[in-house]
mmCIF file of C-alpha atoms and ligand atoms in Angstrom:
data_model
loop_
_atom_site.group_PDB
_atom_site.id
_atom_site.type_symbol
_atom_site.label_atom_id
_atom_site.label_comp_id
_atom_site.label_asym_id
_atom_site.label_seq_id
_atom_site.Cartn_x
_atom_site.Cartn_y
_atom_site.Cartn_z
ATOM 1 C CA UNK A 24 -5.116 13.020 -19.840
ATOM 2 C CA UNK A 25 -1.084 13.560 -18.379
ATOM 3 C CA UNK A 26 -1.415 13.744 -14.609
ATOM 4 C CA UNK A 27 0.826 16.459 -13.149
ATOM 5 C CA UNK A 28 3.346 15.230 -10.249
ATOM 6 C CA UNK A 29 4.161 18.170 -6.925
ATOM 7 C CA UNK A 30 6.840 17.023 -4.755
ATOM 8 C CA UNK A 31 5.279 16.187 -1.284
ATOM 9 C CA UNK A 32 7.225 18.673 0.186
ATOM 10 C CA UNK A 33 7.937 21.353 -1.485
ATOM 11 C CA UNK A 34 5.183 21.233 -3.736
ATOM 12 C CA UNK A 35 7.498 21.769 -7.077
ATOM 13 C CA UNK A 36 5.952 20.386 -10.115
ATOM 14 C CA UNK A 37 7.973 17.565 -11.422
ATOM 15 C CA UNK A 38 8.073 17.532 -14.956
ATOM 16 C CA UNK A 39 9.836 14.375 -15.755
ATOM 17 C CA UNK A 40 7.753 11.494 -14.275
ATOM 18 C CA UNK A 41 11.185 9.463 -14.593
ATOM 19 C CA UNK A 42 12.298 12.415 -11.916
ATOM 20 C CA UNK A 43 9.898 11.455 -9.280
ATOM 21 C CA UNK A 44 11.613 9.868 -5.994
ATOM 22 C CA UNK A 45 9.210 7.308 -4.680
ATOM 23 C CA UNK A 46 10.696 5.826 -0.720
ATOM 24 C CA UNK A 47 7.786 3.507 0.042
ATOM 25 C CA UNK A 48 5.679 1.274 -1.458
ATOM 26 C CA UNK A 49 2.688 1.705 0.849
ATOM 27 C CA UNK A 50 2.710 4.870 -0.503
ATOM 28 C CA UNK A 51 2.651 6.934 -3.616
ATOM 29 C CA UNK A 52 4.494 10.183 -1.918
ATOM 30 C CA UNK A 53 6.220 11.683 -4.739
ATOM 31 C CA UNK A 54 9.387 13.716 -4.055
ATOM 32 C CA UNK A 55 12.032 15.872 -5.896
ATOM 33 C CA UNK A 56 14.808 15.956 -3.906
ATOM 34 C CA UNK A 57 16.375 13.951 -1.410
ATOM 35 C CA UNK A 58 16.442 17.119 0.277
ATOM 36 C CA UNK A 59 12.997 17.340 0.353
ATOM 37 C CA UNK A 60 12.717 13.469 1.609
ATOM 38 C CA UNK A 61 14.829 14.590 4.250
ATOM 39 C CA UNK A 62 12.702 17.658 5.286
ATOM 40 C CA UNK A 63 9.294 15.993 4.848
ATOM 41 C CA UNK A 64 10.012 13.600 7.413
ATOM 42 C CA UNK A 65 11.846 15.878 10.079
ATOM 43 C CA UNK A 66 8.811 16.183 12.168
ATOM 44 C CA UNK A 67 8.369 12.185 12.336
ATOM 45 C CA UNK A 68 12.060 12.065 13.120
ATOM 46 C CA UNK A 69 11.906 14.270 16.218
ATOM 47 C CA UNK A 70 8.731 12.305 17.262
ATOM 48 C CA UNK A 71 10.673 9.469 17.546
ATOM 49 C CA UNK A 72 13.526 10.977 19.472
ATOM 50 C CA UNK A 73 11.104 12.394 21.765
ATOM 51 C CA UNK A 74 9.186 9.013 22.345
ATOM 52 C CA UNK A 75 12.563 7.500 22.943
ATOM 53 C CA UNK A 76 13.241 9.935 25.594
ATOM 54 C CA UNK A 77 10.151 9.655 27.494
ATOM 55 C CA UNK A 78 10.372 6.070 27.163
ATOM 56 C CA UNK A 79 13.858 6.073 28.773
ATOM 57 C CA UNK A 80 12.683 8.987 31.452
ATOM 58 C CA UNK A 81 10.040 6.852 32.937
ATOM 59 C CA UNK A 82 11.396 3.749 33.040
ATOM 60 C CA UNK A 83 14.850 4.663 34.174
ATOM 61 C CA UNK A 84 16.223 3.366 30.833
ATOM 62 C CA UNK A 85 19.962 4.731 30.401
ATOM 63 C CA UNK A 86 22.877 3.467 29.003
ATOM 64 C CA UNK A 87 26.958 3.653 29.668
ATOM 65 C CA UNK A 88 28.982 6.240 28.208
ATOM 66 C CA UNK A 89 29.768 3.786 25.212
ATOM 67 C CA UNK A 90 26.402 4.486 23.823
ATOM 68 C CA UNK A 91 27.142 7.630 21.980
ATOM 69 C CA UNK A 92 30.333 6.366 20.361
ATOM 70 C CA UNK A 93 27.843 3.278 18.695
ATOM 71 C CA UNK A 94 25.614 5.437 18.122
ATOM 72 C CA UNK A 95 27.577 7.978 15.577
ATOM 73 C CA UNK A 96 29.568 4.932 14.304
ATOM 74 C CA UNK A 97 28.210 5.087 10.969
ATOM 75 C CA UNK A 98 29.728 2.004 9.993
ATOM 76 C CA UNK A 99 27.624 -0.267 13.089
ATOM 77 C CA UNK A 100 24.193 1.579 11.556
ATOM 78 C CA UNK A 101 25.088 0.825 8.184
ATOM 79 C CA UNK A 102 25.471 -2.937 9.143
ATOM 80 C CA UNK A 103 21.668 -2.450 11.104
ATOM 81 C CA UNK A 104 19.485 -1.642 7.682
ATOM 82 C CA UNK A 105 21.742 -3.923 5.661
ATOM 83 C CA UNK A 106 21.625 -7.177 8.139
ATOM 84 C CA UNK A 107 19.407 -6.484 11.026
ATOM 85 C CA UNK A 108 18.787 -9.575 12.912
ATOM 86 C CA UNK A 109 15.119 -9.263 12.911
ATOM 87 C CA UNK A 110 12.244 -6.973 11.138
ATOM 88 C CA UNK A 111 8.775 -5.898 12.326
ATOM 89 C CA UNK A 112 6.202 -4.164 10.627
ATOM 90 C CA UNK A 113 3.361 -1.748 12.087
ATOM 91 C CA UNK A 114 0.795 0.374 9.939
ATOM 92 C CA UNK A 115 -0.416 3.162 11.452
ATOM 93 C CA UNK A 116 -4.304 4.393 10.886
ATOM 94 C CA UNK A 117 -3.541 6.145 7.830
ATOM 95 C CA UNK A 118 -1.827 3.039 6.260
ATOM 96 C CA UNK A 119 1.795 4.339 6.660
ATOM 97 C CA UNK A 120 4.019 0.875 6.992
ATOM 98 C CA UNK A 121 6.912 1.408 10.052
ATOM 99 C CA UNK A 122 9.792 -1.117 9.783
ATOM 100 C CA UNK A 123 11.593 -1.675 13.260
ATOM 101 C CA UNK A 124 15.116 -3.108 12.531
ATOM 102 C CA UNK A 125 16.573 -4.736 15.178
ATOM 103 C CA UNK A 126 20.333 -6.405 15.755
ATOM 104 C CA UNK A 127 22.842 -7.312 18.445
ATOM 105 C CA UNK A 128 26.503 -6.503 18.071
ATOM 106 C CA UNK A 129 29.475 -6.909 20.116
ATOM 107 C CA UNK A 130 31.417 -3.607 20.792
ATOM 108 C CA UNK A 131 34.419 -3.690 22.716
ATOM 109 C CA UNK A 132 33.349 -6.828 24.699
ATOM 110 C CA UNK A 133 29.380 -5.816 25.289
ATOM 111 C CA UNK A 134 26.398 -6.649 23.915
ATOM 112 C CA UNK A 135 24.400 -4.322 22.513
ATOM 113 C CA UNK A 136 21.132 -3.852 20.838
ATOM 114 C CA UNK A 137 20.590 -2.051 17.656
ATOM 115 C CA UNK A 138 17.015 -0.515 17.209
ATOM 116 C CA UNK A 139 15.986 1.747 14.096
ATOM 117 C CA UNK A 140 12.810 2.848 12.709
ATOM 118 C CA UNK A 141 12.682 3.061 8.354
ATOM 119 C CA UNK A 142 11.061 3.519 5.691
ATOM 120 C CA UNK A 143 11.446 0.683 3.187
ATOM 121 C CA UNK A 144 11.167 0.430 -0.363
ATOM 122 C CA UNK A 145 11.285 -3.035 -2.524
ATOM 123 C CA UNK A 146 12.471 -5.119 0.448
ATOM 124 C CA UNK A 147 15.520 -2.628 1.431
ATOM 125 C CA UNK A 148 15.169 0.146 4.091
ATOM 126 C CA UNK A 149 15.041 3.415 2.335
ATOM 127 C CA UNK A 150 14.903 5.804 4.830
ATOM 128 C CA UNK A 151 16.348 5.624 8.566
ATOM 129 C CA UNK A 152 13.609 7.507 10.560
ATOM 130 C CA UNK A 153 15.119 6.543 14.055
ATOM 131 C CA UNK A 154 18.082 4.859 15.274
ATOM 132 C CA UNK A 155 18.981 3.941 18.988
ATOM 133 C CA UNK A 156 21.478 1.324 20.889
ATOM 134 C CA UNK A 157 20.461 -0.429 24.482
ATOM 135 C CA UNK A 158 21.440 -2.663 26.723
ATOM 136 C CA UNK A 159 17.872 -2.521 28.280
ATOM 137 C CA UNK A 160 15.843 -6.359 27.153
ATOM 138 C CA UNK A 161 12.906 -4.083 27.945
ATOM 139 C CA UNK A 162 13.328 -1.347 25.428
ATOM 140 C CA UNK A 163 13.911 -3.141 22.780
ATOM 141 C CA UNK A 164 10.896 -5.481 23.496
ATOM 142 C CA UNK A 165 8.809 -1.892 23.247
ATOM 143 C CA UNK A 166 9.466 -1.512 19.922
ATOM 144 C CA UNK A 167 8.779 -4.712 18.966
ATOM 145 C CA UNK A 168 5.440 -3.127 17.426
ATOM 146 C CA UNK A 169 3.202 -5.137 14.605
ATOM 147 C CA UNK A 170 4.362 -8.205 13.086
ATOM 148 C CA UNK A 171 7.775 -9.790 12.430
ATOM 149 C CA UNK A 172 8.435 -10.063 8.521
ATOM 150 C CA UNK A 173 10.729 -11.936 6.777
ATOM 151 C CA UNK A 174 12.897 -11.359 3.364
ATOM 152 C CA UNK A 175 14.932 -13.704 3.807
ATOM 153 C CA UNK A 176 12.964 -16.222 1.488
ATOM 154 C CA UNK A 177 12.553 -15.072 -1.779
ATOM 155 C CA UNK A 178 9.242 -15.571 -3.107
ATOM 156 C CA UNK A 179 8.716 -18.097 -6.711
ATOM 157 C CA UNK A 180 7.810 -16.406 -9.751
ATOM 158 C CA UNK A 181 3.939 -16.966 -9.823
ATOM 159 C CA UNK A 182 1.294 -15.865 -12.144
ATOM 160 C CA UNK A 183 -2.260 -14.688 -10.860
ATOM 161 C CA UNK A 184 -5.791 -15.791 -12.189
ATOM 162 C CA UNK A 185 -7.684 -13.116 -11.967
ATOM 163 C CA UNK A 186 -10.595 -15.309 -11.734
ATOM 164 C CA UNK A 187 -14.115 -14.154 -11.568
ATOM 165 C CA UNK A 188 -16.270 -16.292 -9.359
ATOM 166 C CA UNK A 189 -19.439 -15.767 -11.190
ATOM 167 C CA UNK A 190 -18.097 -17.324 -14.471
ATOM 168 C CA UNK A 191 -16.361 -20.292 -13.110
ATOM 169 C CA UNK A 192 -18.730 -22.975 -15.327
ATOM 170 C CA UNK A 193 -17.475 -20.737 -18.590
ATOM 171 C CA UNK A 194 -13.496 -20.857 -17.479
ATOM 172 C CA UNK A 195 -14.180 -24.665 -17.497
ATOM 173 C CA UNK A 196 -15.765 -25.043 -20.670
ATOM 174 C CA UNK A 197 -13.352 -22.777 -22.214
ATOM 175 C CA UNK A 198 -10.258 -23.209 -20.129
ATOM 176 C CA UNK A 199 -8.284 -20.137 -21.087
ATOM 177 C CA UNK A 200 -6.736 -20.418 -17.588
ATOM 178 C CA UNK A 201 -4.562 -23.548 -19.448
ATOM 179 C CA UNK A 202 -5.040 -25.371 -16.147
ATOM 180 C CA UNK A 203 -5.786 -29.197 -16.730
ATOM 181 C CA UNK A 204 -9.372 -29.714 -16.343
ATOM 182 C CA UNK A 205 -8.991 -32.456 -13.836
ATOM 183 C CA UNK A 206 -7.751 -30.337 -11.895
ATOM 184 C CA UNK A 207 -10.196 -27.416 -12.416
ATOM 185 C CA UNK A 208 -13.189 -30.399 -11.241
ATOM 186 C CA UNK A 209 -10.877 -30.928 -8.081
ATOM 187 C CA UNK A 210 -11.035 -27.047 -7.432
ATOM 188 C CA UNK A 211 -14.559 -26.645 -7.562
ATOM 189 C CA UNK A 212 -14.451 -29.522 -4.598
ATOM 190 C CA UNK A 213 -12.140 -27.590 -2.300
ATOM 191 C CA UNK A 214 -13.903 -24.481 -2.844
ATOM 192 C CA UNK A 215 -17.197 -25.720 -1.136
ATOM 193 C CA UNK A 216 -14.913 -27.595 1.230
ATOM 194 C CA UNK A 217 -13.051 -24.427 2.504
ATOM 195 C CA UNK A 218 -16.252 -22.916 1.917
ATOM 196 C CA UNK A 219 -17.725 -24.747 4.146
ATOM 197 C CA UNK A 220 -15.065 -24.035 6.947
ATOM 198 C CA UNK A 221 -15.311 -20.602 6.548
ATOM 199 C CA UNK A 222 -19.250 -20.406 7.065
ATOM 200 C CA UNK A 223 -18.373 -22.305 10.010
ATOM 201 C CA UNK A 224 -16.105 -20.457 11.971
ATOM 202 C CA UNK A 225 -17.111 -17.090 11.144
ATOM 203 C CA UNK A 226 -18.355 -14.619 13.493
ATOM 204 C CA UNK A 227 -22.217 -13.482 12.933
ATOM 205 C CA UNK A 228 -20.623 -9.513 14.149
ATOM 206 C CA UNK A 229 -18.263 -10.067 10.943
ATOM 207 C CA UNK A 230 -19.010 -8.110 7.868
ATOM 208 C CA UNK A 231 -22.061 -9.439 6.412
ATOM 209 C CA UNK A 232 -21.982 -12.231 3.786
ATOM 210 C CA UNK A 233 -24.084 -9.876 1.158
ATOM 211 C CA UNK A 234 -21.125 -7.031 1.312
ATOM 212 C CA UNK A 235 -18.815 -9.560 0.295
ATOM 213 C CA UNK A 236 -18.692 -8.015 -3.598
ATOM 214 C CA UNK A 237 -17.984 -4.570 -2.096
ATOM 215 C CA UNK A 238 -14.944 -5.566 -1.227
ATOM 216 C CA UNK A 239 -13.488 -8.086 -4.370
ATOM 217 C CA UNK A 240 -11.778 -4.568 -5.822
ATOM 218 C CA UNK A 241 -8.870 -5.509 -2.958
ATOM 219 C CA UNK A 242 -8.198 -9.015 -4.331
ATOM 220 C CA UNK A 243 -5.743 -7.560 -6.771
ATOM 221 C CA UNK A 244 -4.125 -5.417 -4.543
ATOM 222 C CA UNK A 245 -3.734 -8.394 -1.450
ATOM 223 C CA UNK A 246 -2.209 -10.419 -4.010
ATOM 224 C CA UNK A 247 0.189 -8.175 -5.161
ATOM 225 C CA UNK A 248 1.374 -6.148 -2.166
ATOM 226 C CA UNK A 249 0.373 -8.401 0.670
ATOM 227 C CA UNK A 250 1.706 -7.731 4.282
ATOM 228 C CA UNK A 251 1.830 -11.326 4.743
ATOM 229 C CA UNK A 252 2.123 -14.351 3.261
ATOM 230 C CA UNK A 253 1.609 -18.320 4.265
ATOM 231 C CA UNK A 254 2.000 -21.544 3.013
ATOM 232 C CA UNK A 255 0.667 -25.266 3.876
ATOM 233 C CA UNK A 256 0.478 -28.095 2.166
ATOM 234 C CA UNK A 257 -3.724 -29.710 2.829
ATOM 235 C CA UNK A 258 -4.808 -32.553 3.013
ATOM 236 C CA UNK A 259 -5.069 -33.225 -0.834
ATOM 237 C CA UNK A 260 -1.330 -32.801 -0.655
ATOM 238 C CA UNK A 261 -2.166 -29.357 -2.655
ATOM 239 C CA UNK A 262 -0.098 -26.382 -1.944
ATOM 240 C CA UNK A 263 -2.112 -23.462 -0.584
ATOM 241 C CA UNK A 264 -0.853 -20.167 -0.514
ATOM 242 C CA UNK A 265 -2.686 -17.412 2.308
ATOM 243 C CA UNK A 266 -2.449 -13.992 1.150
ATOM 244 C CA UNK A 267 -3.209 -11.149 3.860
ATOM 245 C CA UNK A 268 -3.502 -7.681 3.725
ATOM 246 C CA UNK A 269 -5.228 -5.351 6.281
ATOM 247 C CA UNK A 270 -6.571 -1.996 5.043
ATOM 248 C CA UNK A 271 -8.488 1.687 6.542
ATOM 249 C CA UNK A 272 -11.865 1.862 4.933
ATOM 250 C CA UNK A 273 -13.760 4.763 6.437
ATOM 251 C CA UNK A 274 -11.987 4.711 9.461
ATOM 252 C CA UNK A 275 -12.624 1.129 10.180
ATOM 253 C CA UNK A 276 -9.830 -1.416 10.229
ATOM 254 C CA UNK A 277 -10.485 -4.840 7.895
ATOM 255 C CA UNK A 278 -8.278 -7.759 6.477
ATOM 256 C CA UNK A 279 -8.668 -9.203 3.148
ATOM 257 C CA UNK A 280 -7.486 -12.533 2.916
ATOM 258 C CA UNK A 281 -7.119 -14.825 -0.556
ATOM 259 C CA UNK A 282 -6.554 -18.360 0.268
ATOM 260 C CA UNK A 283 -4.755 -19.638 -2.971
ATOM 261 C CA UNK A 284 -4.504 -22.901 -4.767
ATOM 262 C CA UNK A 285 -0.786 -22.590 -6.392
ATOM 263 C CA UNK A 286 -0.432 -25.284 -9.254
ATOM 264 C CA UNK A 287 2.714 -26.029 -10.655
ATOM 265 C CA UNK A 288 3.226 -24.715 -13.990
ATOM 266 C CA UNK A 289 0.801 -23.594 -16.418
ATOM 267 C CA UNK A 290 1.727 -25.821 -19.680
ATOM 268 C CA UNK A 291 1.984 -22.721 -21.545
ATOM 269 C CA UNK A 292 3.801 -20.194 -19.531
ATOM 270 C CA UNK A 293 5.576 -22.583 -17.514
ATOM 271 C CA UNK A 294 5.311 -20.711 -14.569
ATOM 272 C CA UNK A 295 3.143 -21.935 -11.645
ATOM 273 C CA UNK A 296 -0.399 -20.242 -11.053
ATOM 274 C CA UNK A 297 -2.441 -19.172 -8.556
ATOM 275 C CA UNK A 298 -6.352 -19.664 -8.327
ATOM 276 C CA UNK A 299 -8.105 -18.011 -5.035
ATOM 277 C CA UNK A 300 -9.755 -20.495 -3.534
ATOM 278 C CA UNK A 301 -11.886 -18.550 -1.090
ATOM 279 C CA UNK A 302 -11.440 -14.415 -0.769
ATOM 280 C CA UNK A 303 -13.565 -12.515 2.087
ATOM 281 C CA UNK A 304 -13.213 -9.152 4.429
ATOM 282 C CA UNK A 305 -13.290 -9.554 7.809
ATOM 283 C CA UNK A 306 -13.234 -7.299 10.901
ATOM 284 C CA UNK A 307 -12.982 -9.928 13.086
ATOM 285 C CA UNK A 308 -8.654 -10.370 14.395
ATOM 286 C CA UNK A 309 -9.523 -13.842 15.749
ATOM 287 C CA UNK A 310 -10.841 -15.274 12.122
ATOM 288 C CA UNK A 311 -7.922 -13.794 10.507
ATOM 289 C CA UNK A 312 -5.647 -15.536 13.337
ATOM 290 C CA UNK A 313 -7.489 -18.874 11.937
ATOM 291 C CA UNK A 314 -6.612 -17.925 8.339
ATOM 292 C CA UNK A 315 -2.540 -18.014 9.281
ATOM 293 C CA UNK A 316 -2.591 -21.163 7.522
ATOM 294 C CA UNK A 317 0.779 -22.788 7.455
ATOM 295 C CA UNK A 318 3.969 -21.052 8.079
ATOM 296 C CA UNK A 319 4.764 -17.551 6.623
ATOM 297 C CA UNK A 320 6.906 -16.781 4.198
ATOM 298 C CA UNK A 321 7.767 -13.047 2.604
ATOM 299 C CA UNK A 322 5.933 -10.194 1.532
ATOM 300 C CA UNK A 323 5.541 -10.562 -2.254
ATOM 301 C CA UNK A 324 6.201 -7.375 -4.487
ATOM 302 C CA UNK A 325 6.073 -8.644 -7.437
ATOM 303 C CA UNK A 326 3.181 -7.054 -9.704
HETATM 304 ZN ZN1 LIG B 417 10.482 19.248 -3.563
#
């Protein structure tokens, strides 16, 4: 079947898939042209402007005359997009990814903060929905929504072993993965340790373990498009990578967490291999905090 594509704004059929314009990784919302991209988002642009006005009015946060000079300076706005000091990501209930950019500049001897809200496509801002300038720290803090993200660290090349946990013994016997059998044995031990920890700290009100199999389908997406990745060296001196992604299912937000062991270099492909140790869904934000293991590294946008 050849599936048809229609512009999300004008609904025109896009004949050649190569002509589809996408501006977000989080959503596959196709557009036929830049004009349609801008029109589609015009209400959101208005919304963020109104929001700013009402925040400024209710908190008495007004700026000096210099504001409009900087606001209209395209070079300054471009520098916010190209080299922000800070980026925060907030995900709406529908899964839309809003990125909040911050940059401090000095203009005619005055310290100013640039704030932008943008959509992102492959780690780069793709559409600026809103920007403003302020000298008020309070306004700045109000826009630090969601969580801070770090694009500065490039993820190392990694391949993912999609191991079916029900066939662990099979994979040891056949050793299809090309992984040292000794490592696989140590892996069994590690898996039971991590499982024991998990059972100890999880809440009884969380998603029932009997239902975990219903969530297994999310593993691949968590690994390929995580919201956050954490890295640590555990007690066995092994590298542990923890991938986290939040989802919305039937109106409820849950996290899906995949804790992986990173094995250096598969001897056949000479690539690093990730082996899931424990994967689970959770609606408990406290548990999610506990699984921020080690230091945060960048989102991985590789497939
Ligand atoms: Zn269109």
